[in-house]
Amino acid sequence: MVNKSLFYIGTLSLLLLSSCGKNTVDSYEDYLLWLDDTENGLVRDKEAGGITIKVKQLPSNYLAYQDLINEKSIKKSIVDSIIGSYEKSLTFLLTIGVDGDVKKGDIMFQGVRTYKEYKQQLMELNFGIENNISLSIGGNMYNPVLSHLENVYGLTDKRNITVVFVPATKEDKLFYLAEEIQFTYDDELFDTGINHFTFNREDINNNPSFKFWN
Amino acid sequence: MKKNVIIVLLVVGVTANLVLNLLDRKYEKKLGYVRSQDLVYAFDGMKEMQLKFQEQSKVWEANMDTLKMEYQRSLSEYQGVMAQLTTEEKITREQLLYAQKNNILQYSENIQLKSKEEEDKMLEGVLNQVNSFVEEYGKDNNYDLILGTTLAGSILYGEEAIDITQELIVEINNNYNGK
């Protein structure tokens, strides 16, 4: 009798646990909405002196989808392999712009008076910004292994910079397990000072999987 | 009849009182003041900026020490061999020492300027963060006016009940640390 009860309780617990697992989304549009919802913890933003700074953690399945977006037929093994390779790193999208109230116009022209200064700013955003970005995980400090300024051809007033971090060594388990991840941008270009953005591992691991991919 | 008049008067009185109270509340402004200096110096962003500046200053000081040591070494070396040198050689060596000393002075002036420039730039970042946060805090908490005490003494007295410095320090530090 007791054994039977234990069996039912166990089965019920398993069912409950499985229902608490990963959520799924039906379309890519839904996924983007989920990703941009600040409640889901993958987007953090700050504002100072009319400059807005937004940091978004880009999940591995999102990055994999970007890679495969134009493929007509995708094998699950390929999808899994690409997601697996992205899971070895942490990717963030840093967006710098103006609030449109205190400051207006293209971010590239903020604080710039001459063409020389504009060129200097462009060089800094392209090649020097990685020196001002770091990640702190479980007391360890990580510098980006890759930073890329998106070329927008003047179509938007803000700029996106993709930043990638990897663990220091293969044995560095904290990189994958520590609960809190702090992204720091020490802004030396737009006078917003040092900016910290804290992400929780739970939120990062909780991103929905693509139902439409299966 | 008299009773009815009293009731009507009472109703009118109560209604008028209610309306006046509501109007009073509508026009009551929410005010607060901040001890600006305390807020800025208790702000974690300021502390981190100061640490960063100290680190940068240490690098400049180390460079300065290296230049001074090199000059001292050259001077001692010159003093050691001075007796054996010809007048022309002495002039050349002294000119070199003079140029070396000038380089040190020049470097010292440059780092003083650079240091001031860097400090101002870092401080601007901190103040931008503080100002933006206070503005946001004011909007979120329905403040009509938040005043800041300064050393110049723009606020001479403020009741402690409307001093929001402490809660602002807690909030701004939570925000700064991404919490």
Coordinates of C-alpha atoms in Angstrom, one line a residue:
Chain A
M1 CA 0.0 0.0 0.0
V2 CA 2.8 2.4 1.1
N3 CA 4.8 1.4 -2.0
K4 CA 1.9 2.1 -4.3
S5 CA 1.4 5.6 -2.7
L6 CA 5.1 6.3 -3.1
F7 CA 4.9 5.3 -6.7
Y8 CA 2.0 7.7 -7.4
I9 CA 3.7 10.6 -5.5
G10 CA 6.9 9.9 -7.5
T11 CA 5.1 9.8 -10.8
L12 CA 3.2 13.0 -10.0
S13 CA 6.5 14.8 -9.0
L14 CA 8.1 13.7 -12.2
L15 CA 5.1 15.1 -14.2
L16 CA 5.3 18.4 -12.3
L17 CA 9.0 18.7 -12.8
S18 CA 8.7 18.0 -16.5
S19 CA 6.0 20.6 -16.8
C20 CA 8.3 23.2 -15.1
G21 CA 11.0 22.6 -17.7
K22 CA 11.9 24.7 -20.7
N23 CA 9.2 26.7 -22.4
T24 CA 8.8 26.7 -26.1
V25 CA 7.8 29.4 -28.7
D26 CA 5.8 28.8 -31.8
S27 CA 7.4 31.4 -34.1
Y28 CA 10.6 33.4 -34.4
E29 CA 8.7 36.6 -33.9
D30 CA 7.4 35.3 -30.5
Y31 CA 10.9 34.4 -29.6
L32 CA 12.1 37.9 -30.3
L33 CA 9.3 39.3 -28.2
W34 CA 10.3 37.0 -25.4
L35 CA 13.9 38.0 -25.7
D36 CA 13.2 41.8 -25.6
D37 CA 10.9 41.5 -22.6
T38 CA 12.9 42.9 -19.7
E39 CA 10.8 40.7 -17.3
N40 CA 12.7 37.7 -18.8
G41 CA 16.0 39.0 -17.5
L42 CA 18.1 38.9 -20.7
V43 CA 17.9 42.6 -21.3
R44 CA 19.3 45.3 -19.0
D45 CA 19.5 49.0 -19.7
K46 CA 20.7 52.2 -18.2
E47 CA 20.7 55.9 -19.0
A48 CA 23.0 58.7 -18.1
G49 CA 23.4 62.2 -19.4
G50 CA 21.0 61.5 -22.4
I51 CA 22.9 58.4 -23.5
T52 CA 21.2 55.0 -23.3
I53 CA 23.1 51.8 -22.9
K54 CA 21.4 48.4 -23.4
V55 CA 22.9 45.0 -22.9
K56 CA 21.2 41.9 -24.2
Q57 CA 22.4 38.4 -23.6
L58 CA 22.1 36.4 -26.8
P59 CA 21.1 32.8 -26.2
S60 CA 22.8 30.0 -28.1
N61 CA 19.7 28.9 -30.0
Y62 CA 19.1 32.5 -31.1
L63 CA 22.7 32.7 -32.5
A64 CA 22.3 29.3 -34.2
Y65 CA 19.1 30.4 -35.8
Q66 CA 20.8 33.5 -37.1
D67 CA 23.4 31.3 -38.7
L68 CA 20.8 29.0 -40.3
I69 CA 18.1 31.5 -41.1
N70 CA 18.6 31.1 -44.9
E71 CA 18.9 27.3 -44.9
K72 CA 16.0 25.6 -46.5
S73 CA 16.3 22.2 -44.8
I74 CA 18.1 21.8 -41.6
K75 CA 19.1 18.6 -40.0
K76 CA 18.6 18.4 -36.2
S77 CA 22.1 17.1 -35.8
I78 CA 23.5 20.3 -37.4
V79 CA 21.3 22.5 -35.3
D80 CA 22.4 20.7 -32.1
S81 CA 26.0 20.9 -33.2
I82 CA 25.8 24.7 -33.8
I83 CA 23.9 25.3 -30.6
G84 CA 26.4 23.2 -28.7
S85 CA 29.3 25.3 -30.1
Y86 CA 27.6 28.5 -29.1
E87 CA 26.9 27.2 -25.6
K88 CA 30.7 27.2 -25.0
S89 CA 30.7 31.0 -25.0
L90 CA 28.6 33.9 -23.8
T91 CA 27.5 36.5 -26.3
F92 CA 26.1 39.9 -25.5
L93 CA 24.8 42.7 -27.7
L94 CA 25.7 46.2 -26.4
T95 CA 23.6 48.9 -27.8
I96 CA 24.6 52.6 -27.3
G97 CA 22.2 55.3 -28.3
V98 CA 20.6 58.7 -27.3
D99 CA 17.4 59.2 -25.4
G100 CA 16.0 61.6 -27.9
D101 CA 15.3 64.1 -25.1
V102 CA 18.5 65.4 -23.5
K103 CA 20.5 64.2 -26.5
K104 CA 19.4 63.8 -30.1
G105 CA 20.8 62.5 -33.3
D106 CA 23.4 59.9 -34.2
I107 CA 25.4 58.5 -31.3
M108 CA 28.5 58.6 -33.5
F109 CA 28.4 62.4 -33.5
Q110 CA 28.0 62.9 -29.7
G111 CA 30.8 64.9 -28.2
V112 CA 32.5 65.1 -31.6
R113 CA 33.5 68.5 -33.0
T114 CA 35.8 67.8 -35.9
Y115 CA 36.3 65.1 -38.5
K116 CA 39.4 64.0 -36.7
E117 CA 37.5 63.4 -33.5
Y118 CA 34.8 61.5 -35.4
K119 CA 37.5 59.3 -36.9
Q120 CA 39.0 58.7 -33.4
Q121 CA 35.5 57.8 -32.0
L122 CA 34.9 55.4 -34.9
M123 CA 38.3 53.8 -34.4
E124 CA 37.6 53.4 -30.6
L125 CA 34.2 51.8 -31.2
N126 CA 35.6 49.5 -33.8
F127 CA 38.9 48.5 -32.3
G128 CA 39.3 49.9 -28.8
I129 CA 35.9 49.2 -27.1
E130 CA 36.9 45.6 -26.1
N131 CA 39.4 47.2 -23.6
N132 CA 36.5 48.8 -21.8
I133 CA 34.3 45.8 -21.6
S134 CA 34.6 42.9 -19.2
L135 CA 32.6 40.1 -17.6
S136 CA 32.8 39.1 -14.0
I137 CA 31.6 35.6 -13.1
G138 CA 32.1 34.2 -9.6
G139 CA 34.9 36.6 -8.8
N140 CA 36.8 35.8 -12.1
M141 CA 37.3 38.6 -14.7
Y142 CA 37.0 37.9 -18.4
N143 CA 37.9 40.1 -21.3
P144 CA 36.2 39.7 -24.7
V145 CA 37.7 37.5 -27.3
L146 CA 35.7 39.2 -30.0
S147 CA 33.9 42.5 -30.4
H148 CA 32.2 43.6 -33.5
L149 CA 30.7 47.0 -34.3
E150 CA 27.7 46.5 -36.7
N151 CA 27.8 48.7 -39.7
V152 CA 24.5 50.5 -40.0
Y153 CA 25.3 52.9 -42.9
G154 CA 23.7 55.7 -40.9
L155 CA 20.2 54.1 -41.0
T156 CA 19.8 54.2 -37.2
D157 CA 21.0 56.6 -34.5
K158 CA 22.3 53.9 -32.2
R159 CA 25.1 51.4 -32.6
N160 CA 25.2 47.7 -31.8
I161 CA 28.4 46.0 -30.7
T162 CA 28.5 42.2 -30.4
V163 CA 30.8 40.9 -27.7
V164 CA 31.9 37.3 -27.1
F165 CA 33.5 35.8 -24.0
V166 CA 34.9 32.4 -23.4
P167 CA 36.2 30.7 -20.3
A168 CA 39.9 31.2 -19.4
T169 CA 40.7 27.5 -19.4
K170 CA 38.8 24.2 -20.2
E171 CA 38.7 23.5 -16.5
D172 CA 37.0 26.9 -15.7
K173 CA 33.6 25.5 -14.5
L174 CA 32.6 28.8 -12.9
F175 CA 32.1 30.4 -16.3
Y176 CA 29.3 28.0 -16.9
L177 CA 27.9 27.5 -13.4
A178 CA 28.1 30.7 -11.3
E179 CA 24.7 32.1 -10.6
E180 CA 25.5 35.8 -11.3
I181 CA 27.1 37.2 -14.4
Q182 CA 28.1 40.9 -14.4
F183 CA 28.7 42.7 -17.7
T184 CA 30.7 45.9 -17.2
Y185 CA 31.1 48.7 -19.8
D186 CA 33.5 51.4 -18.7
D187 CA 32.5 54.2 -21.0
E188 CA 35.3 56.5 -21.9
L189 CA 33.6 57.9 -25.0
F190 CA 30.2 59.2 -24.0
D191 CA 30.7 60.3 -20.4
T192 CA 28.4 57.8 -18.7
G193 CA 31.0 56.4 -16.4
I194 CA 31.3 52.7 -15.4
N195 CA 28.1 50.7 -16.1
H196 CA 27.4 47.3 -14.6
F197 CA 24.6 45.0 -15.8
T198 CA 23.8 41.9 -13.8
F199 CA 22.3 38.8 -15.4
N200 CA 21.2 35.6 -13.6
R201 CA 22.2 32.2 -14.9
E202 CA 18.7 31.0 -14.2
D203 CA 17.3 33.5 -16.7
I204 CA 20.0 32.6 -19.3
N205 CA 19.2 28.9 -19.0
N206 CA 15.5 29.5 -19.1
N207 CA 15.3 30.8 -22.7
P208 CA 12.6 29.1 -24.7
S209 CA 13.5 26.5 -27.3
F210 CA 12.2 26.8 -30.9
K211 CA 9.2 24.5 -31.3
F212 CA 9.1 25.5 -35.0
W213 CA 12.6 24.0 -35.5
N214 CA 11.6 20.5 -34.7
Chain B
M1 CA -38.7 73.0 8.9
K2 CA -35.9 74.2 11.2
K3 CA -34.7 70.6 11.3
N4 CA -34.5 70.4 7.5
V5 CA -32.5 73.6 7.3
I6 CA -30.0 72.2 9.9
I7 CA -29.7 69.0 7.9
V8 CA -29.1 70.9 4.6
L9 CA -26.5 73.1 6.2
L10 CA -24.7 70.1 7.7
V11 CA -24.7 68.3 4.3
V12 CA -23.4 71.5 2.6
G13 CA -20.8 71.9 5.3
V14 CA -19.5 68.3 5.0
T15 CA -19.5 68.4 1.2
A16 CA -17.6 71.7 1.2
N17 CA -15.1 70.3 3.6
L18 CA -14.6 67.2 1.5
V19 CA -14.1 69.3 -1.7
L20 CA -11.6 71.6 0.0
N21 CA -9.6 68.6 1.3
L22 CA -9.5 67.0 -2.1
L23 CA -8.4 70.3 -3.7
D24 CA -5.8 70.7 -1.0
R25 CA -4.4 67.2 -1.7
K26 CA -4.4 67.9 -5.4
Y27 CA -2.3 71.0 -5.0
E28 CA 0.0 69.5 -2.3
K29 CA 3.4 69.1 -3.9
K30 CA 5.8 66.3 -3.0
L31 CA 9.1 67.7 -2.1
G32 CA 12.4 66.2 -1.1
Y33 CA 16.0 67.2 -0.7
V34 CA 19.3 65.5 -1.0
R35 CA 22.6 66.1 0.6
S36 CA 24.4 66.1 -2.8
Q37 CA 27.9 65.7 -1.5
D38 CA 27.0 62.7 0.7
L39 CA 25.1 61.1 -2.2
V40 CA 28.0 61.5 -4.6
Y41 CA 30.6 60.2 -2.2
A42 CA 28.5 57.3 -1.1
F43 CA 27.7 56.3 -4.6
D44 CA 29.5 53.1 -5.6
G45 CA 30.2 54.5 -9.0
M46 CA 32.2 57.3 -7.5
K47 CA 34.2 54.9 -5.3
E48 CA 35.0 52.7 -8.3
M49 CA 35.9 55.7 -10.3
Q50 CA 38.3 56.9 -7.6
L51 CA 39.9 53.4 -7.5
K52 CA 40.3 53.5 -11.2
F53 CA 41.9 56.9 -11.1
Q54 CA 44.3 55.8 -8.3
E55 CA 45.4 52.9 -10.4
Q56 CA 46.0 55.2 -13.4
S57 CA 47.9 57.6 -11.1
K58 CA 50.1 54.8 -9.9
V59 CA 51.2 54.0 -13.5
W60 CA 52.0 57.7 -14.1
E61 CA 54.0 57.9 -10.8
A62 CA 55.9 54.7 -11.6
N63 CA 56.9 56.2 -15.0
M64 CA 58.0 59.4 -13.2
D65 CA 60.0 57.4 -10.7
T66 CA 61.7 55.5 -13.6
L67 CA 62.7 58.8 -15.3
K68 CA 64.0 60.2 -12.0
M69 CA 66.1 57.1 -11.3
E70 CA 67.6 57.2 -14.8
Y71 CA 68.5 60.8 -14.3
Q72 CA 70.1 60.1 -10.9
R73 CA 72.1 57.2 -12.4
S74 CA 73.3 59.4 -15.3
L75 CA 74.3 62.2 -12.8
S76 CA 76.2 59.8 -10.5
E77 CA 78.0 58.3 -13.5
Y78 CA 79.0 61.7 -14.7
Q79 CA 80.2 62.8 -11.3
G80 CA 82.3 59.7 -11.1
V81 CA 84.1 60.3 -14.3
M82 CA 84.0 64.1 -14.3
A83 CA 87.7 64.5 -13.3
Q84 CA 88.9 62.5 -16.3
L85 CA 86.8 64.4 -18.9
T86 CA 87.9 67.2 -21.2
T87 CA 86.1 70.5 -21.1
E88 CA 84.3 69.7 -24.4
E89 CA 83.2 66.3 -23.1
K90 CA 82.0 67.9 -19.9
I91 CA 79.9 70.4 -21.8
T92 CA 78.3 67.6 -24.0
R93 CA 77.5 65.4 -20.9
E94 CA 76.1 68.4 -19.0
Q95 CA 73.9 69.3 -22.0
L96 CA 72.6 65.7 -22.1
L97 CA 71.9 65.8 -18.3
Y98 CA 70.1 69.1 -18.7
A99 CA 67.9 67.7 -21.5
Q100 CA 67.2 64.6 -19.4
K101 CA 66.1 66.9 -16.5
N102 CA 63.9 68.9 -18.8
N103 CA 62.3 65.8 -20.0
I104 CA 61.3 64.9 -16.4
L105 CA 59.9 68.4 -15.8
Q106 CA 58.0 68.2 -19.1
Y107 CA 56.6 64.8 -18.3
S108 CA 55.6 66.0 -14.8
E109 CA 53.7 68.9 -16.3
N110 CA 52.0 66.6 -18.9
I111 CA 50.8 64.1 -16.4
Q112 CA 49.5 66.9 -14.2
L113 CA 47.4 68.1 -17.1
K114 CA 46.4 64.6 -18.2
S115 CA 45.5 63.7 -14.6
K116 CA 43.2 66.7 -14.3
E117 CA 41.7 66.0 -17.7
E118 CA 41.1 62.3 -16.8
E119 CA 39.7 63.2 -13.4
D120 CA 37.2 65.7 -14.9
K121 CA 36.1 63.2 -17.5
M122 CA 35.6 60.4 -15.0
L123 CA 33.7 62.8 -12.6
E124 CA 31.5 63.9 -15.5
G125 CA 30.5 60.3 -16.0
V126 CA 29.7 59.9 -12.3
L127 CA 27.7 63.1 -12.2
N128 CA 25.7 62.2 -15.3
Q129 CA 24.8 58.9 -13.7
V130 CA 23.7 60.5 -10.5
N131 CA 21.7 63.2 -12.2
S132 CA 19.9 60.8 -14.5
F133 CA 19.2 58.5 -11.6
V134 CA 17.7 61.2 -9.4
E135 CA 15.5 62.4 -12.3
E136 CA 14.3 58.8 -12.8
Y137 CA 13.8 58.3 -9.1
G138 CA 11.8 61.5 -8.9
K139 CA 9.5 60.5 -11.7
D140 CA 9.0 57.0 -10.4
N141 CA 8.2 58.2 -6.9
N142 CA 6.0 61.1 -8.0
Y143 CA 8.2 63.9 -6.7
D144 CA 7.4 67.4 -7.9
L145 CA 10.7 68.8 -6.8
I146 CA 14.0 67.3 -5.5
L147 CA 16.5 69.8 -4.2
G148 CA 20.1 69.3 -3.6
T149 CA 22.2 70.9 -0.9
T150 CA 25.5 72.3 -2.0
L151 CA 28.5 73.8 -0.3
A152 CA 27.4 77.2 -1.7
G153 CA 24.4 76.8 0.7
S154 CA 21.4 77.1 -1.6
I155 CA 19.3 75.2 1.0
L156 CA 19.6 76.6 4.5
Y157 CA 17.2 74.4 6.3
G158 CA 15.2 71.2 5.5
E159 CA 13.1 69.1 7.7
E160 CA 14.6 65.7 8.3
A161 CA 11.4 64.0 7.1
I162 CA 11.9 65.2 3.6
D163 CA 15.6 64.3 3.5
I164 CA 15.7 61.4 1.0
T165 CA 19.5 61.1 0.8
Q166 CA 19.7 57.7 2.5
E167 CA 17.0 56.0 0.4
L168 CA 18.6 57.5 -2.7
I169 CA 22.0 56.1 -1.8
V170 CA 20.5 52.6 -1.4
E171 CA 18.6 52.8 -4.6
I172 CA 21.4 54.3 -6.7
N173 CA 23.9 51.7 -5.5
N174 CA 21.4 48.9 -6.3
N175 CA 20.9 50.3 -9.7
Y176 CA 24.6 50.8 -10.3
N177 CA 25.5 47.3 -9.3
G178 CA 22.8 46.0 -11.7
K179 CA 20.4 44.7 -9.0

